[in-house]
mmCIF file of N, CA, C and O in Angstrom:
data_model
loop_
_atom_site.group_PDB
_atom_site.id
_atom_site.type_symbol
_atom_site.label_atom_id
_atom_site.label_comp_id
_atom_site.label_asym_id
_atom_site.label_seq_id
_atom_site.Cartn_x
_atom_site.Cartn_y
_atom_site.Cartn_z
ATOM 1 N N MET A 1 29.041 -0.100 26.077
ATOM 2 C CA MET A 1 29.862 0.748 25.833
ATOM 3 C C MET A 1 28.479 2.083 25.873
ATOM 4 O O MET A 1 27.895 1.707 26.638
ATOM 5 N N ASN A 2 29.218 3.115 26.192
ATOM 6 C CA ASN A 2 28.607 4.358 26.237
ATOM 7 C C ASN A 2 26.919 4.994 26.017
ATOM 8 O O ASN A 2 26.732 4.416 24.192
ATOM 9 N N VAL A 3 25.772 5.517 26.414
ATOM 10 C CA VAL A 3 24.955 5.942 25.248
ATOM 11 C C VAL A 3 25.120 6.252 24.322
ATOM 12 O O VAL A 3 24.101 6.036 23.220
ATOM 13 N N GLU A 4 25.772 7.812 24.439
ATOM 14 C CA GLU A 4 26.234 8.020 23.064
ATOM 15 C C GLU A 4 26.891 7.349 21.438
ATOM 16 O O GLU A 4 26.282 7.096 20.747
ATOM 17 N N ALA A 5 27.876 6.048 21.984
ATOM 18 C CA ALA A 5 28.193 5.402 21.057
ATOM 19 C C ALA A 5 27.015 4.128 20.995
ATOM 20 O O ALA A 5 27.167 4.181 19.703
ATOM 21 N N GLU A 6 26.066 3.820 21.457
ATOM 22 C CA GLU A 6 25.183 2.886 20.990
ATOM 23 C C GLU A 6 24.240 4.048 20.738
ATOM 24 O O GLU A 6 24.047 3.012 19.267
ATOM 25 N N LEU A 7 24.410 5.244 20.644
ATOM 26 C CA LEU A 7 23.128 5.500 19.720
ATOM 27 C C LEU A 7 23.941 5.597 18.152
ATOM 28 O O LEU A 7 22.535 5.928 17.485
ATOM 29 N N LYS A 8 24.832 6.275 18.201
ATOM 30 C CA LYS A 8 25.210 6.576 17.035
ATOM 31 C C LYS A 8 25.294 4.889 16.335
ATOM 32 O O LYS A 8 24.951 5.410 14.844
ATOM 33 N N ALA A 9 25.485 3.635 16.890
ATOM 34 C CA ALA A 9 25.862 2.634 15.845
ATOM 35 C C ALA A 9 24.649 2.082 15.776
ATOM 36 O O ALA A 9 24.112 1.937 14.704
ATOM 37 N N TRP A 10 23.262 2.038 16.230
ATOM 38 C CA TRP A 10 21.848 2.292 15.749
ATOM 39 C C TRP A 10 21.610 4.089 15.048
ATOM 40 O O TRP A 10 20.671 2.794 13.774
ATOM 41 N N ASN A 11 21.875 4.325 14.635
ATOM 42 C CA ASN A 11 21.915 5.267 13.754
ATOM 43 C C ASN A 11 21.886 5.229 12.539
ATOM 44 O O ASN A 11 21.062 4.966 11.620
ATOM 45 N N PHE A 12 23.797 4.634 12.591
ATOM 46 C CA PHE A 12 24.049 3.832 11.487
ATOM 47 C C PHE A 12 24.003 2.775 10.838
ATOM 48 O O PHE A 12 23.240 2.747 9.639
ATOM 49 N N GLN A 13 23.535 1.954 11.711
ATOM 50 C CA GLN A 13 22.274 1.438 11.181
ATOM 51 C C GLN A 13 21.200 0.894 10.328
ATOM 52 O O GLN A 13 20.436 0.173 9.215
ATOM 53 N N VAL A 14 21.047 1.730 11.184
ATOM 54 C CA VAL A 14 19.333 2.336 10.520
ATOM 55 C C VAL A 14 19.285 3.267 8.867
ATOM 56 O O VAL A 14 18.910 3.305 8.770
ATOM 57 N N LEU A 15 20.049 4.327 9.316
ATOM 58 C CA LEU A 15 20.958 4.854 7.941
ATOM 59 C C LEU A 15 21.017 3.707 6.872
ATOM 60 O O LEU A 15 20.348 3.788 5.709
ATOM 61 N N MET A 16 21.902 2.825 7.283
ATOM 62 C CA MET A 16 22.073 1.689 6.044
ATOM 63 C C MET A 16 21.449 0.914 5.449
ATOM 64 O O MET A 16 20.922 0.030 4.370
ATOM 65 N N LEU A 17 20.497 0.335 6.271
ATOM 66 C CA LEU A 17 19.444 -0.440 6.035
ATOM 67 C C LEU A 17 18.283 0.425 4.927
ATOM 68 O O LEU A 17 17.246 0.268 4.152
ATOM 69 N N VAL A 18 18.007 1.811 5.819
ATOM 70 C CA VAL A 18 17.271 2.787 4.678
ATOM 71 C C VAL A 18 17.850 2.879 3.833
ATOM 72 O O VAL A 18 16.574 2.469 2.464
ATOM 73 N N GLN A 19 18.844 2.949 3.214
ATOM 74 C CA GLN A 19 19.616 2.882 1.981
ATOM 75 C C GLN A 19 19.444 1.882 1.158
ATOM 76 O O GLN A 19 19.845 1.640 0.189
ATOM 77 N N ALA A 20 19.616 0.666 1.712
ATOM 78 C CA ALA A 20 19.671 -0.549 1.051
ATOM 79 C C ALA A 20 17.940 -0.820 0.332
ATOM 80 O O ALA A 20 18.094 -1.975 -0.606
ATOM 81 N N MET A 21 16.772 -0.716 1.370
ATOM 82 C CA MET A 21 15.807 -1.179 0.659
ATOM 83 C C MET A 21 15.067 0.223 -0.123
ATOM 84 O O MET A 21 14.153 -0.184 -0.970
ATOM 85 N N LEU A 22 16.579 1.330 -0.376
ATOM 86 C CA LEU A 22 15.912 2.746 -1.602
ATOM 87 C C LEU A 22 15.551 1.481 -2.979
ATOM 88 O O LEU A 22 15.450 0.989 -3.458
ATOM 89 N N GLY A 23 13.683 1.453 -2.896
ATOM 90 C CA GLY A 23 14.005 1.212 -4.472
ATOM 91 C C GLY A 23 13.094 -0.064 -4.564
ATOM 92 O O GLY A 23 12.870 -0.248 -5.134
ATOM 93 N N ALA A 24 13.621 -0.913 -3.206
ATOM 94 C CA ALA A 24 13.630 -2.309 -3.003
ATOM 95 C C ALA A 24 11.841 -2.145 -2.372
ATOM 96 O O ALA A 24 11.152 -3.293 -2.530
ATOM 97 N N ILE A 25 10.840 -1.354 -1.409
ATOM 98 C CA ILE A 25 9.737 -2.019 -0.876
ATOM 99 C C ILE A 25 8.710 -1.963 -1.746
ATOM 100 O O ILE A 25 8.304 -0.844 -2.669
ATOM 101 N N THR A 26 7.997 -2.785 -1.906
ATOM 102 C CA THR A 26 7.027 -2.743 -2.632
ATOM 103 C C THR A 26 5.293 -3.226 -1.594
ATOM 104 O O THR A 26 5.572 -3.485 -0.488
ATOM 105 N N PRO A 27 4.184 -2.570 -2.315
ATOM 106 C CA PRO A 27 2.990 -2.663 -1.711
ATOM 107 C C PRO A 27 2.794 -3.650 -0.208
ATOM 108 O O PRO A 27 2.009 -4.448 0.293
ATOM 109 N N ASN A 28 3.698 -5.247 -0.769
ATOM 110 C CA ASN A 28 3.472 -6.678 -0.074
ATOM 111 C C ASN A 28 3.880 -6.317 1.508
ATOM 112 O O ASN A 28 3.598 -6.866 2.006
ATOM 113 N N PHE A 29 5.259 -5.272 1.655
ATOM 114 C CA PHE A 29 5.623 -5.462 2.550
ATOM 115 C C PHE A 29 4.973 -4.139 3.632
ATOM 116 O O PHE A 29 4.381 -3.230 2.710
ATOM 117 N N ARG A 30 5.126 -4.947 4.400
ATOM 118 C CA ARG A 30 4.243 -4.485 5.667
ATOM 119 C C ARG A 30 4.773 -3.837 6.410
ATOM 120 O O ARG A 30 4.226 -2.468 7.939
ATOM 121 N N MET A 31 5.605 -4.202 7.254
ATOM 122 C CA MET A 31 7.198 -3.710 8.327
ATOM 123 C C MET A 31 8.364 -4.032 7.976
ATOM 124 O O MET A 31 8.653 -4.908 7.739
ATOM 125 N N VAL A 32 9.201 -3.495 8.485
ATOM 126 C CA VAL A 32 10.394 -4.058 8.118
ATOM 127 C C VAL A 32 10.977 -3.324 9.536
ATOM 128 O O VAL A 32 11.150 -1.700 10.180
ATOM 129 N N VAL A 33 11.516 -4.205 10.460
ATOM 130 C CA VAL A 33 12.233 -4.110 11.939
ATOM 131 C C VAL A 33 13.524 -4.075 11.853
ATOM 132 O O VAL A 33 14.008 -5.352 11.556
ATOM 133 N N LEU A 34 14.446 -3.291 12.558
ATOM 134 C CA LEU A 34 15.433 -3.972 13.084
ATOM 135 C C LEU A 34 16.491 -3.744 14.635
ATOM 136 O O LEU A 34 15.120 -2.985 14.955
ATOM 137 N N SER A 35 16.323 -5.087 14.640
ATOM 138 C CA SER A 35 16.300 -5.003 16.426
ATOM 139 C C SER A 35 18.402 -5.557 16.550
ATOM 140 O O SER A 35 18.679 -6.153 15.296
ATOM 141 N N ARG A 36 17.975 -6.001 17.815
ATOM 142 C CA ARG A 36 19.467 -5.723 18.644
ATOM 143 C C ARG A 36 19.733 -7.171 19.465
ATOM 144 O O ARG A 36 19.079 -7.030 20.208
ATOM 145 N N GLU A 37 20.759 -8.371 18.819
ATOM 146 C CA GLU A 37 20.506 -9.611 19.988
ATOM 147 C C GLU A 37 21.503 -10.202 20.604
ATOM 148 O O GLU A 37 22.501 -10.268 19.402
ATOM 149 N N GLY A 38 22.371 -9.245 21.112
ATOM 150 C CA GLY A 38 23.815 -9.240 21.440
ATOM 151 C C GLY A 38 24.580 -8.359 21.157
ATOM 152 O O GLY A 38 24.089 -7.501 20.759
ATOM 153 N N ASP A 39 25.295 -8.814 20.025
ATOM 154 C CA ASP A 39 26.255 -8.435 19.169
ATOM 155 C C ASP A 39 25.776 -8.648 17.432
ATOM 156 O O ASP A 39 26.471 -8.216 16.820
ATOM 157 N N VAL A 40 24.271 -9.532 17.291
ATOM 158 C CA VAL A 40 23.797 -9.451 16.557
ATOM 159 C C VAL A 40 23.228 -8.570 16.084
ATOM 160 O O VAL A 40 22.027 -8.432 16.542
ATOM 161 N N TRP A 41 22.682 -8.067 14.563
ATOM 162 C CA TRP A 41 21.352 -6.991 14.233
ATOM 163 C C TRP A 41 20.773 -8.159 13.341
ATOM 164 O O TRP A 41 20.730 -9.082 12.389
ATOM 165 N N VAL A 42 19.209 -7.987 14.301
ATOM 166 C CA VAL A 42 18.760 -8.365 13.278
ATOM 167 C C VAL A 42 17.291 -7.675 12.126
ATOM 168 O O VAL A 42 17.017 -6.679 12.771
ATOM 169 N N ILE A 43 17.002 -8.140 11.331
ATOM 170 C CA ILE A 43 16.324 -7.400 10.540
ATOM 171 C C ILE A 43 15.026 -8.653 10.401
ATOM 172 O O ILE A 43 15.369 -9.092 9.715
ATOM 173 N N ARG A 44 13.550 -7.560 10.353
ATOM 174 C CA ARG A 44 12.725 -8.776 10.364
ATOM 175 C C ARG A 44 12.034 -8.134 9.294
ATOM 176 O O ARG A 44 11.689 -6.805 9.384
ATOM 177 N N PHE A 45 11.425 -8.467 8.625
ATOM 178 C CA PHE A 45 10.374 -8.206 7.081
ATOM 179 C C PHE A 45 9.634 -9.336 7.319
ATOM 180 O O PHE A 45 8.891 -10.145 7.707
ATOM 181 N N TYR A 46 8.441 -7.991 7.500
ATOM 182 C CA TYR A 46 7.034 -8.983 7.259
ATOM 183 C C TYR A 46 6.292 -8.044 6.130
ATOM 184 O O TYR A 46 6.019 -7.582 5.471
ATOM 185 N N LEU A 47 5.888 -9.782 5.321
ATOM 186 C CA LEU A 47 5.111 -9.129 4.195
ATOM 187 C C LEU A 47 3.856 -9.985 4.327
ATOM 188 O O LEU A 47 3.324 -10.666 5.127
ATOM 189 N N GLU A 48 2.705 -9.563 3.393
ATOM 190 C CA GLU A 48 1.433 -9.787 3.787
ATOM 191 C C GLU A 48 1.144 -11.181 2.922
ATOM 192 O O GLU A 48 0.407 -12.074 2.938
ATOM 193 N N ARG A 49 1.419 -11.412 1.576
ATOM 194 C CA ARG A 49 2.107 -12.751 1.194
ATOM 195 C C ARG A 49 3.389 -13.187 0.417
ATOM 196 O O ARG A 49 4.370 -12.164 0.529
ATOM 197 N N CYS A 50 3.492 -14.611 0.405
ATOM 198 C CA CYS A 50 4.638 -14.823 0.378
ATOM 199 C C CYS A 50 4.430 -14.556 -2.009
ATOM 200 O O CYS A 50 4.523 -15.543 -2.231
ATOM 201 N N VAL A 51 5.817 -13.812 -1.564
ATOM 202 C CA VAL A 51 5.430 -13.694 -3.201
ATOM 203 C C VAL A 51 6.984 -14.026 -3.830
ATOM 204 O O VAL A 51 8.412 -12.924 -3.023
ATOM 205 N N GLU A 52 7.554 -14.354 -4.556
ATOM 206 C CA GLU A 52 9.260 -14.759 -4.347
ATOM 207 C C GLU A 52 9.716 -13.405 -5.044
ATOM 208 O O GLU A 52 11.110 -13.145 -5.040
ATOM 209 N N ASP A 53 9.244 -11.943 -6.209
ATOM 210 C CA ASP A 53 9.917 -10.898 -6.752
ATOM 211 C C ASP A 53 10.388 -10.266 -5.283
ATOM 212 O O ASP A 53 11.303 -10.049 -5.189
ATOM 213 N N ASP A 54 9.142 -10.441 -3.947
ATOM 214 C CA ASP A 54 9.819 -9.918 -2.614
ATOM 215 C C ASP A 54 10.973 -10.453 -1.924
ATOM 216 O O ASP A 54 12.110 -9.461 -1.437
ATOM 217 N N VAL A 55 10.743 -11.735 -2.048
ATOM 218 C CA VAL A 55 11.863 -12.443 -1.242
ATOM 219 C C VAL A 55 12.774 -12.209 -2.015
ATOM 220 O O VAL A 55 14.039 -11.887 -1.178
ATOM 221 N N ASP A 56 12.996 -12.294 -3.484
ATOM 222 C CA ASP A 56 14.237 -12.574 -3.819
ATOM 223 C C ASP A 56 14.703 -10.555 -3.512
ATOM 224 O O ASP A 56 15.979 -10.289 -3.430
ATOM 225 N N GLU A 57 14.027 -8.991 -3.452
ATOM 226 C CA GLU A 57 13.988 -8.310 -3.314
ATOM 227 C C GLU A 57 14.797 -8.063 -1.647
ATOM 228 O O GLU A 57 16.125 -7.562 -1.572
ATOM 229 N N ILE A 58 14.061 -8.906 -0.688
ATOM 230 C CA ILE A 58 15.062 -9.164 0.721
ATOM 231 C C ILE A 58 16.096 -9.569 0.376
ATOM 232 O O ILE A 58 17.011 -8.973 1.394
ATOM 233 N N GLU A 59 16.162 -10.522 -0.388
ATOM 234 C CA GLU A 59 17.523 -11.378 -0.420
ATOM 235 C C GLU A 59 19.020 -9.943 -1.130
ATOM 236 O O GLU A 59 20.051 -9.451 -1.009
ATOM 237 N N ASP A 60 17.774 -8.832 -1.795
ATOM 238 C CA ASP A 60 18.874 -7.761 -2.713
ATOM 239 C C ASP A 60 19.430 -6.849 -1.338
ATOM 240 O O ASP A 60 20.108 -6.251 -1.136
ATOM 241 N N ILE A 61 18.231 -6.518 -0.477
ATOM 242 C CA ILE A 61 18.186 -5.454 0.765
ATOM 243 C C ILE A 61 19.236 -5.997 1.822
ATOM 244 O O ILE A 61 20.281 -5.583 1.873
ATOM 245 N N ILE A 62 19.286 -7.113 2.031
ATOM 246 C CA ILE A 62 20.690 -7.905 3.142
ATOM 247 C C ILE A 62 22.384 -7.602 2.622
ATOM 248 O O ILE A 62 22.294 -7.427 2.768
ATOM 249 N N CYS A 63 22.252 -8.224 1.079
ATOM 250 C CA CYS A 63 23.138 -8.364 0.483
ATOM 251 C C CYS A 63 23.909 -6.915 0.323
ATOM 252 O O CYS A 63 24.786 -6.079 0.299
ATOM 253 N N GLN A 64 22.897 -5.423 0.022
ATOM 254 C CA GLN A 64 23.188 -3.925 -0.177
ATOM 255 C C GLN A 64 23.812 -3.291 1.172
ATOM 256 O O GLN A 64 24.348 -2.513 1.631
ATOM 257 N N TYR A 65 22.587 -4.366 2.297
ATOM 258 C CA TYR A 65 23.133 -3.360 3.574
ATOM 259 C C TYR A 65 24.292 -3.951 4.275
ATOM 260 O O TYR A 65 25.547 -3.271 4.306
ATOM 261 N N THR A 66 24.953 -5.004 4.162
ATOM 262 C CA THR A 66 26.290 -5.781 4.107
ATOM 263 C C THR A 66 26.907 -5.218 3.621
ATOM 264 O O THR A 66 28.451 -5.151 4.226
ATOM 265 N N ALA A 67 27.016 -4.496 2.185
ATOM 266 C CA ALA A 67 27.989 -4.307 1.404
ATOM 267 C C ALA A 67 28.505 -2.505 2.582
ATOM 268 O O ALA A 67 29.788 -2.648 2.361
ATOM 269 N N TYR A 68 27.405 -2.205 3.026
ATOM 270 C CA TYR A 68 27.840 -0.863 3.669
ATOM 271 C C TYR A 68 28.364 -0.650 4.613
ATOM 272 O O TYR A 68 29.174 0.396 5.329
ATOM 273 N N GLN A 69 28.750 -1.986 5.340
ATOM 274 C CA GLN A 69 29.322 -2.270 6.284
ATOM 275 C C GLN A 69 31.185 -2.966 6.844
ATOM 276 O O GLN A 69 30.915 -3.495 5.627
ATOM 277 N N SER A 70 31.490 -2.192 7.337
ATOM 278 C CA SER A 70 32.910 -3.782 8.182
ATOM 279 C C SER A 70 32.063 -4.963 7.916
ATOM 280 O O SER A 70 31.901 -5.542 8.609
ATOM 281 N N SER A 71 34.017 -5.503 8.072
ATOM 282 C CA SER A 71 33.204 -6.789 7.558
ATOM 283 C C SER A 71 33.278 -8.349 9.170
ATOM 284 O O SER A 71 32.736 -8.800 8.970
ATOM 285 N N ASP A 72 33.162 -6.730 10.392
ATOM 286 C CA ASP A 72 32.944 -7.744 11.502
ATOM 287 C C ASP A 72 31.596 -7.903 11.894
ATOM 288 O O ASP A 72 31.023 -7.936 12.650
ATOM 289 N N LEU A 73 30.602 -7.351 11.203
ATOM 290 C CA LEU A 73 29.350 -7.377 11.448
ATOM 291 C C LEU A 73 28.670 -8.380 11.460
ATOM 292 O O LEU A 73 28.669 -9.494 10.552
ATOM 293 N N LYS A 74 27.463 -8.341 12.371
ATOM 294 C CA LYS A 74 26.734 -9.870 12.806
ATOM 295 C C LYS A 74 25.426 -9.430 12.487
ATOM 296 O O LYS A 74 24.937 -8.522 13.224
ATOM 297 N N CYS A 75 24.927 -10.451 11.378
ATOM 298 C CA CYS A 75 23.540 -10.133 11.209
ATOM 299 C C CYS A 75 22.497 -11.356 10.441
ATOM 300 O O CYS A 75 23.213 -12.096 10.024
ATOM 301 N N LYS A 76 21.464 -11.135 10.854
ATOM 302 C CA LYS A 76 20.527 -12.142 10.274
ATOM 303 C C LYS A 76 19.673 -11.525 9.892
ATOM 304 O O LYS A 76 19.382 -10.335 10.287
ATOM 305 N N SER A 77 18.740 -11.993 9.063
ATOM 306 C CA SER A 77 17.361 -11.462 8.447
ATOM 307 C C SER A 77 15.936 -12.343 8.512
ATOM 308 O O SER A 77 16.580 -13.792 8.953
ATOM 309 N N GLU A 78 14.817 -12.318 9.110
ATOM 310 C CA GLU A 78 13.628 -13.352 9.033
ATOM 311 C C GLU A 78 12.850 -12.567 8.485
ATOM 312 O O GLU A 78 12.875 -11.244 8.512
ATOM 313 N N VAL A 79 12.152 -13.391 7.497
ATOM 314 C CA VAL A 79 10.497 -12.678 6.511
ATOM 315 C C VAL A 79 9.610 -13.418 7.184
ATOM 316 O O VAL A 79 9.529 -14.936 7.540
ATOM 317 N N LEU A 80 8.681 -12.878 7.870
ATOM 318 C CA LEU A 80 7.186 -13.755 8.273
ATOM 319 C C LEU A 80 6.152 -13.454 7.492
ATOM 320 O O LEU A 80 6.346 -11.804 6.864
ATOM 321 N N VAL A 81 5.839 -13.989 7.286
ATOM 322 C CA VAL A 81 4.424 -13.822 6.254
ATOM 323 C C VAL A 81 2.924 -14.251 6.973
ATOM 324 O O VAL A 81 2.805 -15.145 7.175
ATOM 325 N N SER A 82 2.337 -12.900 6.843
ATOM 326 C CA SER A 82 0.942 -13.055 7.702
ATOM 327 C C SER A 82 0.209 -12.032 7.418
ATOM 328 O O SER A 82 0.787 -10.589 6.770
ATOM 329 N N ASN A 83 -1.443 -11.819 7.523
ATOM 330 C CA ASN A 83 -1.711 -10.524 7.300
ATOM 331 C C ASN A 83 -2.541 -10.632 8.216
ATOM 332 O O ASN A 83 -3.761 -9.881 8.674
ATOM 333 N N VAL A 84 -1.951 -11.499 9.515
ATOM 334 C CA VAL A 84 -2.961 -10.807 10.578
ATOM 335 C C VAL A 84 -2.064 -9.473 11.359
ATOM 336 O O VAL A 84 -1.181 -9.215 10.859
ATOM 337 N N ARG A 85 -3.300 -8.857 12.636
ATOM 338 C CA ARG A 85 -2.584 -7.781 13.369
ATOM 339 C C ARG A 85 -0.943 -8.012 13.254
ATOM 340 O O ARG A 85 -0.332 -8.707 13.985
ATOM 341 N N LEU A 86 -0.422 -6.230 13.234
ATOM 342 C CA LEU A 86 1.163 -6.942 12.912
ATOM 343 C C LEU A 86 1.420 -6.566 14.958
ATOM 344 O O LEU A 86 0.458 -6.632 15.619
ATOM 345 N N PRO A 87 2.660 -7.201 15.341
ATOM 346 C CA PRO A 87 2.804 -7.640 16.578
ATOM 347 C C PRO A 87 3.867 -5.984 17.496
ATOM 348 O O PRO A 87 3.947 -5.191 16.187
ATOM 349 N N SER A 88 3.261 -5.714 18.325
ATOM 350 C CA SER A 88 4.277 -4.576 19.504
ATOM 351 C C SER A 88 5.514 -5.334 19.351
ATOM 352 O O SER A 88 5.536 -6.428 19.465
ATOM 353 N N LEU A 89 5.607 -4.707 20.102
ATOM 354 C CA LEU A 89 7.410 -3.838 19.216
ATOM 355 C C LEU A 89 8.160 -3.238 20.846
ATOM 356 O O LEU A 89 7.470 -2.984 21.281
ATOM 357 N N SER A 90 9.135 -3.950 21.015
ATOM 358 C CA SER A 90 9.981 -3.728 22.337
ATOM 359 C C SER A 90 10.744 -2.193 22.583
ATOM 360 O O SER A 90 10.290 -1.656 21.087
ATOM 361 N N GLY A 91 11.096 -1.463 22.907
ATOM 362 C CA GLY A 91 11.428 -0.230 23.236
ATOM 363 C C GLY A 91 12.828 -0.445 22.534
ATOM 364 O O GLY A 91 13.527 1.225 21.662
ATOM 365 N N ALA A 92 13.714 -1.297 22.354
ATOM 366 C CA ALA A 92 14.775 -1.352 21.340
ATOM 367 C C ALA A 92 15.157 -1.848 20.400
ATOM 368 O O ALA A 92 15.581 -1.826 19.562
ATOM 369 N N ASP A 93 13.266 -2.108 19.651
ATOM 370 C CA ASP A 93 13.524 -2.185 18.089
ATOM 371 C C ASP A 93 13.037 -0.892 17.419
ATOM 372 O O ASP A 93 12.698 -0.318 18.497
ATOM 373 N N ARG A 94 13.560 -0.827 16.508
ATOM 374 C CA ARG A 94 13.176 0.524 16.017
ATOM 375 C C ARG A 94 12.272 -0.380 14.445
ATOM 376 O O ARG A 94 13.237 -0.946 13.565
ATOM 377 N N VAL A 95 11.668 0.181 14.028
ATOM 378 C CA VAL A 95 10.376 0.228 12.924
ATOM 379 C C VAL A 95 11.244 1.606 11.661
ATOM 380 O O VAL A 95 11.611 2.362 12.154
ATOM 381 N N VAL A 96 11.812 0.348 11.034
ATOM 382 C CA VAL A 96 12.201 1.806 9.931
ATOM 383 C C VAL A 96 11.893 1.987 8.116
ATOM 384 O O VAL A 96 11.419 2.538 7.685
ATOM 385 N N TYR A 97 10.812 1.022 8.690
ATOM 386 C CA TYR A 97 9.484 0.827 7.722
ATOM 387 C C TYR A 97 8.112 0.162 8.147
ATOM 388 O O TYR A 97 8.029 -0.605 8.708
ATOM 389 N N ARG A 98 7.300 0.770 7.653
ATOM 390 C CA ARG A 98 5.727 0.241 8.243
ATOM 391 C C ARG A 98 4.566 1.268 7.222
ATOM 392 O O ARG A 98 4.634 2.236 7.115
ATOM 393 N N ARG A 99 3.768 0.648 6.497
ATOM 394 C CA ARG A 99 3.177 0.665 5.377
ATOM 395 C C ARG A 99 1.574 1.200 5.940
ATOM 396 O O ARG A 99 1.809 1.029 7.588
ATOM 397 N N LYS A 100 1.023 2.041 5.777
ATOM 398 C CA LYS A 100 -0.295 2.360 6.759
ATOM 399 C C LYS A 100 -1.657 1.158 6.442
ATOM 400 O O LYS A 100 -1.301 0.838 5.223
ATOM 401 N N GLU A 101 -2.278 0.906 7.454
ATOM 402 C CA GLU A 101 -3.184 -0.078 7.383
ATOM 403 C C GLU A 101 -4.191 0.244 7.733
ATOM 404 O O GLU A 101 -4.182 1.234 8.794
#
């Protein structure tokens, strides 16, 4: 894939994730990161505490995110719960949301 097409793909995925997250983020969300592993888009949600309502919101976000996509989209999500320092990310990852800490 050429650089321009790759950039368009990333920008589209970031936009769709931001749209899916509108109104769903609570103060418990620390960071949301979009990355790509081969042909799979990976969305990592970092929460401070395990709150059932936030886990339900994440399920809704993923449902909305995939609804914006074509049927051949491959994606997975991960929920990481911790109040330790947020990890450093590789240059290939995109921070879509990060609260001030």
